[in-house]
Tab-separated table of C-alpha atoms and ligand atoms in Angstrom:
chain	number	residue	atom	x	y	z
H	1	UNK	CA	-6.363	12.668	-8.088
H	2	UNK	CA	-5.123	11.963	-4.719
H	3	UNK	CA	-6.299	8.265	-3.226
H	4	UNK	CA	-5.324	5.798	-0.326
H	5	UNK	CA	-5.275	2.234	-1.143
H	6	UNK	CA	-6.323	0.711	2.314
H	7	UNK	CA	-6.305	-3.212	2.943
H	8	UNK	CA	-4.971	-5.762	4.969
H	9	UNK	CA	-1.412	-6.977	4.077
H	10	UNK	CA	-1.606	-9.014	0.714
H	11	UNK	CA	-4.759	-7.799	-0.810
H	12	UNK	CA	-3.175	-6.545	-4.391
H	13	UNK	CA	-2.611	-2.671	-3.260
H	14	UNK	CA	0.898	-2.726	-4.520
H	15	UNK	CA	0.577	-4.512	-7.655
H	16	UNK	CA	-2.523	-2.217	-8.191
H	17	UNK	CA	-0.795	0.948	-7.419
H	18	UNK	CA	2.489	-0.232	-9.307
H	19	UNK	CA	-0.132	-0.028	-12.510
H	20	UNK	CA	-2.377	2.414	-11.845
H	21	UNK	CA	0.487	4.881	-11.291
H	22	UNK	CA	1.771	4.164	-14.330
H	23	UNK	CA	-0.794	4.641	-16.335
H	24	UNK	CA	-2.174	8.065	-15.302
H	25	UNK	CA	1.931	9.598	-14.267
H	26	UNK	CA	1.594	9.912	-10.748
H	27	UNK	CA	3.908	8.493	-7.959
H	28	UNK	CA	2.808	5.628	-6.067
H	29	UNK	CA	3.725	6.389	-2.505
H	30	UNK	CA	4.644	3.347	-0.621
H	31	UNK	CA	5.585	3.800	2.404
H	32	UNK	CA	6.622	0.032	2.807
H	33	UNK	CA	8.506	0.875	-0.130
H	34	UNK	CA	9.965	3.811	1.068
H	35	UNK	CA	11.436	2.011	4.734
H	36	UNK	CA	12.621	-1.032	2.601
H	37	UNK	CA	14.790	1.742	0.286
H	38	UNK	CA	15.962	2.993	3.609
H	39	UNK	CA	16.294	-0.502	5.420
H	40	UNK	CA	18.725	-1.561	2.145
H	41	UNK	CA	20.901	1.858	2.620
H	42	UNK	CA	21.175	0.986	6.248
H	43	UNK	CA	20.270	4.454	7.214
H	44	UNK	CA	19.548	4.991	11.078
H	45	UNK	CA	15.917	5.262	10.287
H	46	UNK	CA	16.597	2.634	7.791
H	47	UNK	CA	18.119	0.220	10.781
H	48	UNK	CA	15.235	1.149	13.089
H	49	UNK	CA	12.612	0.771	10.321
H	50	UNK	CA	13.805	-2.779	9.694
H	51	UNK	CA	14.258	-4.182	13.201
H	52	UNK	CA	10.222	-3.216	13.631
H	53	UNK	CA	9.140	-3.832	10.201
H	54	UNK	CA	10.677	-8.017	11.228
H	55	UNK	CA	8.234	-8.085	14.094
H	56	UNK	CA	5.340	-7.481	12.070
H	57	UNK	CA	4.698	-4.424	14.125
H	58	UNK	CA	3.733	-0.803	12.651
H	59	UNK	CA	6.904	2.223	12.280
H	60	UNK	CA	5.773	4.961	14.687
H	61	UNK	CA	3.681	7.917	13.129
H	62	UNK	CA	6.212	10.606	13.370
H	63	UNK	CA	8.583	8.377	11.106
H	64	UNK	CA	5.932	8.219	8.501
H	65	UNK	CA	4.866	11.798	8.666
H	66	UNK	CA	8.401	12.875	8.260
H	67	UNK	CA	8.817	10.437	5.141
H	68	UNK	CA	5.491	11.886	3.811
H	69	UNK	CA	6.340	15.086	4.015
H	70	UNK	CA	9.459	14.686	1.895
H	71	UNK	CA	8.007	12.898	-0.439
H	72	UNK	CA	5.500	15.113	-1.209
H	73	UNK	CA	7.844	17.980	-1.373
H	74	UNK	CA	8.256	16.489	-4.795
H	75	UNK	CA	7.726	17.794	-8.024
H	76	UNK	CA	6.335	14.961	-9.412
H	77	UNK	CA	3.793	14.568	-6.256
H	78	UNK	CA	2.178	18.105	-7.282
H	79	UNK	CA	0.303	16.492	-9.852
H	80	UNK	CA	-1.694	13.912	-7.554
H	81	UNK	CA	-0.419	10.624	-6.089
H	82	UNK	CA	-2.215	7.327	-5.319
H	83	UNK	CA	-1.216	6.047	-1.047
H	84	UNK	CA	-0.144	2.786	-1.076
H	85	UNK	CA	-0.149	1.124	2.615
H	86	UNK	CA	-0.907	4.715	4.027
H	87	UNK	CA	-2.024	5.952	6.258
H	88	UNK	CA	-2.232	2.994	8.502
H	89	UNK	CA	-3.245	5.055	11.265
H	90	UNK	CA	-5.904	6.864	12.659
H	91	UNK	CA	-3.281	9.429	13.724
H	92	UNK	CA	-1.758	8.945	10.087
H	93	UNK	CA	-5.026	9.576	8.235
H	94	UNK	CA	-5.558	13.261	10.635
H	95	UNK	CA	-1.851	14.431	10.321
H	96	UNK	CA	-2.447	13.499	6.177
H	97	UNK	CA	-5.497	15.163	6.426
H	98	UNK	CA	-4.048	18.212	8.133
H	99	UNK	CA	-0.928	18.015	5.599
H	100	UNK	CA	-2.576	18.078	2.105
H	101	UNK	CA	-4.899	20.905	3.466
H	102	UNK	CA	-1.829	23.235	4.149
H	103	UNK	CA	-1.004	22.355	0.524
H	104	UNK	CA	-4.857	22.767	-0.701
H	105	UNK	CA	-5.294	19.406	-1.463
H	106	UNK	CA	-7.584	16.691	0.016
H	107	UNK	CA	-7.725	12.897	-0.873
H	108	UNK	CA	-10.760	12.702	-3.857
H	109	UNK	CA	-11.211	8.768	-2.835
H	110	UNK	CA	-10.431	5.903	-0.776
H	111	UNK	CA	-10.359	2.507	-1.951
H	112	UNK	CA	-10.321	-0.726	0.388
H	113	UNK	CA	-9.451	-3.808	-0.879
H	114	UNK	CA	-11.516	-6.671	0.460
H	115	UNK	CA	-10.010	-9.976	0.770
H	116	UNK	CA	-10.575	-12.859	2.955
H	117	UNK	CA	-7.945	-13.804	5.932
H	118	UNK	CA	-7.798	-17.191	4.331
H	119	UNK	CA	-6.734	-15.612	0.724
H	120	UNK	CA	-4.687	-13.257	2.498
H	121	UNK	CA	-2.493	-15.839	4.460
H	122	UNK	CA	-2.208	-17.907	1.136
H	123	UNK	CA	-1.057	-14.754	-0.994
H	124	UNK	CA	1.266	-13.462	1.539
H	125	UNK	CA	3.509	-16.809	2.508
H	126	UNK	CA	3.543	-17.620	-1.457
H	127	UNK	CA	4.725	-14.582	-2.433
H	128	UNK	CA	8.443	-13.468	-3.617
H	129	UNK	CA	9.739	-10.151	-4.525
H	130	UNK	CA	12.095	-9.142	-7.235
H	131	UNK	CA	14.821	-7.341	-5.473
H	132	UNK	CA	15.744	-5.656	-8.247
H	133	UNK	CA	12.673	-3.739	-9.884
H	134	UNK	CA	10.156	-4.857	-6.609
H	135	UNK	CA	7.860	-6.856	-9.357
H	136	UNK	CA	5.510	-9.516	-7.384
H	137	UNK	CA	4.975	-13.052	-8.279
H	138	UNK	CA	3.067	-16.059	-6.145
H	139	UNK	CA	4.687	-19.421	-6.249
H	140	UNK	CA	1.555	-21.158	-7.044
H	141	UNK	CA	-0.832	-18.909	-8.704
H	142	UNK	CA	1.601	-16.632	-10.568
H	143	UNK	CA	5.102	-18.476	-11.114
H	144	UNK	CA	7.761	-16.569	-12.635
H	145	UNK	CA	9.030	-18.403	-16.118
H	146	UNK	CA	12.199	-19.538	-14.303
H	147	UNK	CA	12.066	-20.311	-10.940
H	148	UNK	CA	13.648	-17.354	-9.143
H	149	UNK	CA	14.057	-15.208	-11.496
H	150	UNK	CA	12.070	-11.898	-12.290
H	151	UNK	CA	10.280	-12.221	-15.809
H	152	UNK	CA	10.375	-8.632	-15.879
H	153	UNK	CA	14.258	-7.471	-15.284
H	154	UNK	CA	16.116	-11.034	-14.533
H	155	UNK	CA	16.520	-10.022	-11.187
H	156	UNK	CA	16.535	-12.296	-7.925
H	157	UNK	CA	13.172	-13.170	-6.252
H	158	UNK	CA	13.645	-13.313	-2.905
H	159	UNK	CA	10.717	-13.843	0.491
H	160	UNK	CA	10.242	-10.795	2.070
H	161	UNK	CA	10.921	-11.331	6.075
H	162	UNK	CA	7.788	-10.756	6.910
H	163	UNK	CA	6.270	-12.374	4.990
H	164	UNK	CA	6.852	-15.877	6.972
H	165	UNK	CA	3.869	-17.077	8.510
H	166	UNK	CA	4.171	-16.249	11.843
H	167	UNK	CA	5.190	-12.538	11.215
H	168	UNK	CA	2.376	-12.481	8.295
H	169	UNK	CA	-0.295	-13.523	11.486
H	170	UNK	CA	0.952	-11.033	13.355
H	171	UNK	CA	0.528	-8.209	10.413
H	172	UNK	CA	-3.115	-9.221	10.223
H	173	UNK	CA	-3.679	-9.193	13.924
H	174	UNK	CA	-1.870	-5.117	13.880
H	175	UNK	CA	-4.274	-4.729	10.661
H	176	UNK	CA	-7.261	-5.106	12.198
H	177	UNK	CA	-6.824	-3.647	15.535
H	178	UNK	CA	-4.517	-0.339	14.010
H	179	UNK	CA	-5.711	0.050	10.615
H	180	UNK	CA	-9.187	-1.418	10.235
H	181	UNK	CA	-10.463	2.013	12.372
H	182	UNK	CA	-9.954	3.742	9.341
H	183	UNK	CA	-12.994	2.209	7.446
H	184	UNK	CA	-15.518	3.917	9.510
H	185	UNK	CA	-13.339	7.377	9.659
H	186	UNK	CA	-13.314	7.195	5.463
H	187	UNK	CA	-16.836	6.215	5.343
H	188	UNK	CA	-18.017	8.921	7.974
H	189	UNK	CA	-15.979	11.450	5.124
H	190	UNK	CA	-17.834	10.008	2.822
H	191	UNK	CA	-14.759	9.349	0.753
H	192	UNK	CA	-14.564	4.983	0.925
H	193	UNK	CA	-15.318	2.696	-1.828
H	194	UNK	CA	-15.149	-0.818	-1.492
H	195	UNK	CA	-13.246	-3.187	-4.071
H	196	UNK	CA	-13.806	-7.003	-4.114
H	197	UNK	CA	-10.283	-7.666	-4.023
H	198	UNK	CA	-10.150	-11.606	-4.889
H	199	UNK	CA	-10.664	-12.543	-8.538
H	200	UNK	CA	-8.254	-11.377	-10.995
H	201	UNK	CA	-5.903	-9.215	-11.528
H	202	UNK	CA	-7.341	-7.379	-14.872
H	203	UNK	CA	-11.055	-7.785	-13.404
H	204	UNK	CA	-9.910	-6.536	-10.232
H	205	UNK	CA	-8.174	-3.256	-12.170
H	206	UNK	CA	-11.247	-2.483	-13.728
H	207	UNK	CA	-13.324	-2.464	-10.722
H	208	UNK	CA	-10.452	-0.147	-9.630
H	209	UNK	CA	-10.656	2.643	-12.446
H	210	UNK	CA	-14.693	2.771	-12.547
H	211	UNK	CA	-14.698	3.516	-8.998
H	212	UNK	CA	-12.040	6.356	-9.426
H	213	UNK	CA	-13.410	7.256	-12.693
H	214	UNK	CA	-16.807	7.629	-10.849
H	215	UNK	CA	-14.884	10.198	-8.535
H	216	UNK	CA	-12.852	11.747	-10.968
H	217	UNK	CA	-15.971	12.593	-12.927
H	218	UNK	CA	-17.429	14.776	-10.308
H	219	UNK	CA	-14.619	17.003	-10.165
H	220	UNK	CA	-13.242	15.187	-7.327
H	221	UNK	CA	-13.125	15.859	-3.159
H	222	UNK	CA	-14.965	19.273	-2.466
H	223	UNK	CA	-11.939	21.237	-0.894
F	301	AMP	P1	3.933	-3.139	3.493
F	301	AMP	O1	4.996	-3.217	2.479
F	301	AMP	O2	2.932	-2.046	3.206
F	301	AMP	O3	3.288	-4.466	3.780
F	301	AMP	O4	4.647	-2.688	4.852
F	301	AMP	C1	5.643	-3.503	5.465
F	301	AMP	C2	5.909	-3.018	6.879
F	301	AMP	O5	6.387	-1.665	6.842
F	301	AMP	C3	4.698	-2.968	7.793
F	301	AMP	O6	4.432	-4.229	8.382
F	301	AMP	C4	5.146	-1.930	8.813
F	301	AMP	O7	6.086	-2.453	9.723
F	301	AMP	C5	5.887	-0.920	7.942
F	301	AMP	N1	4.956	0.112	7.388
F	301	AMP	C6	4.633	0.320	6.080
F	301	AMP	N2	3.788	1.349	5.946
F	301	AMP	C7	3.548	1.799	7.200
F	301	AMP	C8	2.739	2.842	7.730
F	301	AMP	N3	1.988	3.621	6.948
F	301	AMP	N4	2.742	3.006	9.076
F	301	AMP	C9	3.504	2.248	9.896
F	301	AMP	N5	4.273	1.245	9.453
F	301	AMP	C10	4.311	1.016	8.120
């Protein structure tokens, strides 16, 4: 199975992605991920990546589609992967498009998370990030045992930079003019499904799998 998450900032597609991955052995491919990795090795691209990433503002398109590419050069990525936070773009959802056919592959489904800006804003400013093993907590709704500290390795929980408010407003503001496009190019494909994405986390990981199970039951994408 090959599938995009898609979603404003803050609607669950990480912590969904971190467990759906994990349960069927594909990679989650996080391209927030992946320019955090680089910003931390303070690689060139890494440097760049961050200065942007601070503003709110999206990485240019040939950045990602080079970090794509490599990624799914792989071995691991041969045997599906689920998108997390890609493509953002409507020229990142063509060049994907265009990529996995010169592999034979397609994406079987896209899921978007829907969550309101209010829930959104309130997730994103409460939330802190292990920097150790990337688990997510909320300082409200999902506390860690000891404050600071990741229940799952006893690393440091930190706030992302952009996740202060101002930067988070500005994320939602790129969202919907850069990314939301995509909704209507998935739908016109005939590949989106829709996921009330406020609720829990179990209930919303069960919506999650029938939808893909739906999919994966007829074979997947026609190729
Ligand atoms: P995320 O972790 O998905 O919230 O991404 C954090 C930041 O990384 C975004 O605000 C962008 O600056 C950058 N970024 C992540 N994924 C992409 C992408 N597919 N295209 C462009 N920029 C991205």
């Amino acid at each position: 199975m090959r599938i995009a998450f898609l979603g404003p900032p803050g609607a669950g597609k990480g912590t969904q992605a971190r467990e759906l991955a994990r349960e069927w052995g594909v990679p989650q491919i996080a391209t927030g991920d992946i320019l955090r990795s680089a910003a931390a090795a303070g690689t060139p691209l890494g440097r760049e990546a961050a200065r942007i990433m601070a503003t709110g503002a999206l990485v240019p398109d040939d950045v990602i589609m080079g970090l794509i590419g490599d990624r799914l050069r792989q071995p691991d990525a041969a045997r599906g992967s689920i998108f997390d936070g890609f493509p953002r773009t409507i020229g990142q959802a063509e060049a994907l498009e265009k990529l996995l056919k010169e592999r034979g592959e397609a994406l079987d489904v896209v899921l978007f998370f829907a969550v309101s800006e209010a829930e959104l804003l309130r997730r994103l400013t409460g939330r802190r990030v292990c920097r150790t093993c990337g688990e997510t907590f909320h300082v409200a709704s999902q506390p860690p045992q000891r404050a600071g500290v990741c229940d799952t390795c006893g690393g440091e929980l930190h706030q992302r930079e952009d996740d202060s408010e101002a930067t988070v407003r500005r994320r939602l503001e790129v969202y919907s003019r850069q990314t939301e496009p995509l909704l209507a190019l998935y739908e016109s494909r005939g590949l989106l499904r829709r996921v009330h994405g406020e609720g829990a986390i179990d209930g919303i990981r069960a919506e999650l799998k029938r939808a893909t199970e739906a999919v994966a039951g007829r074979g997947g994408a026609a190729r």
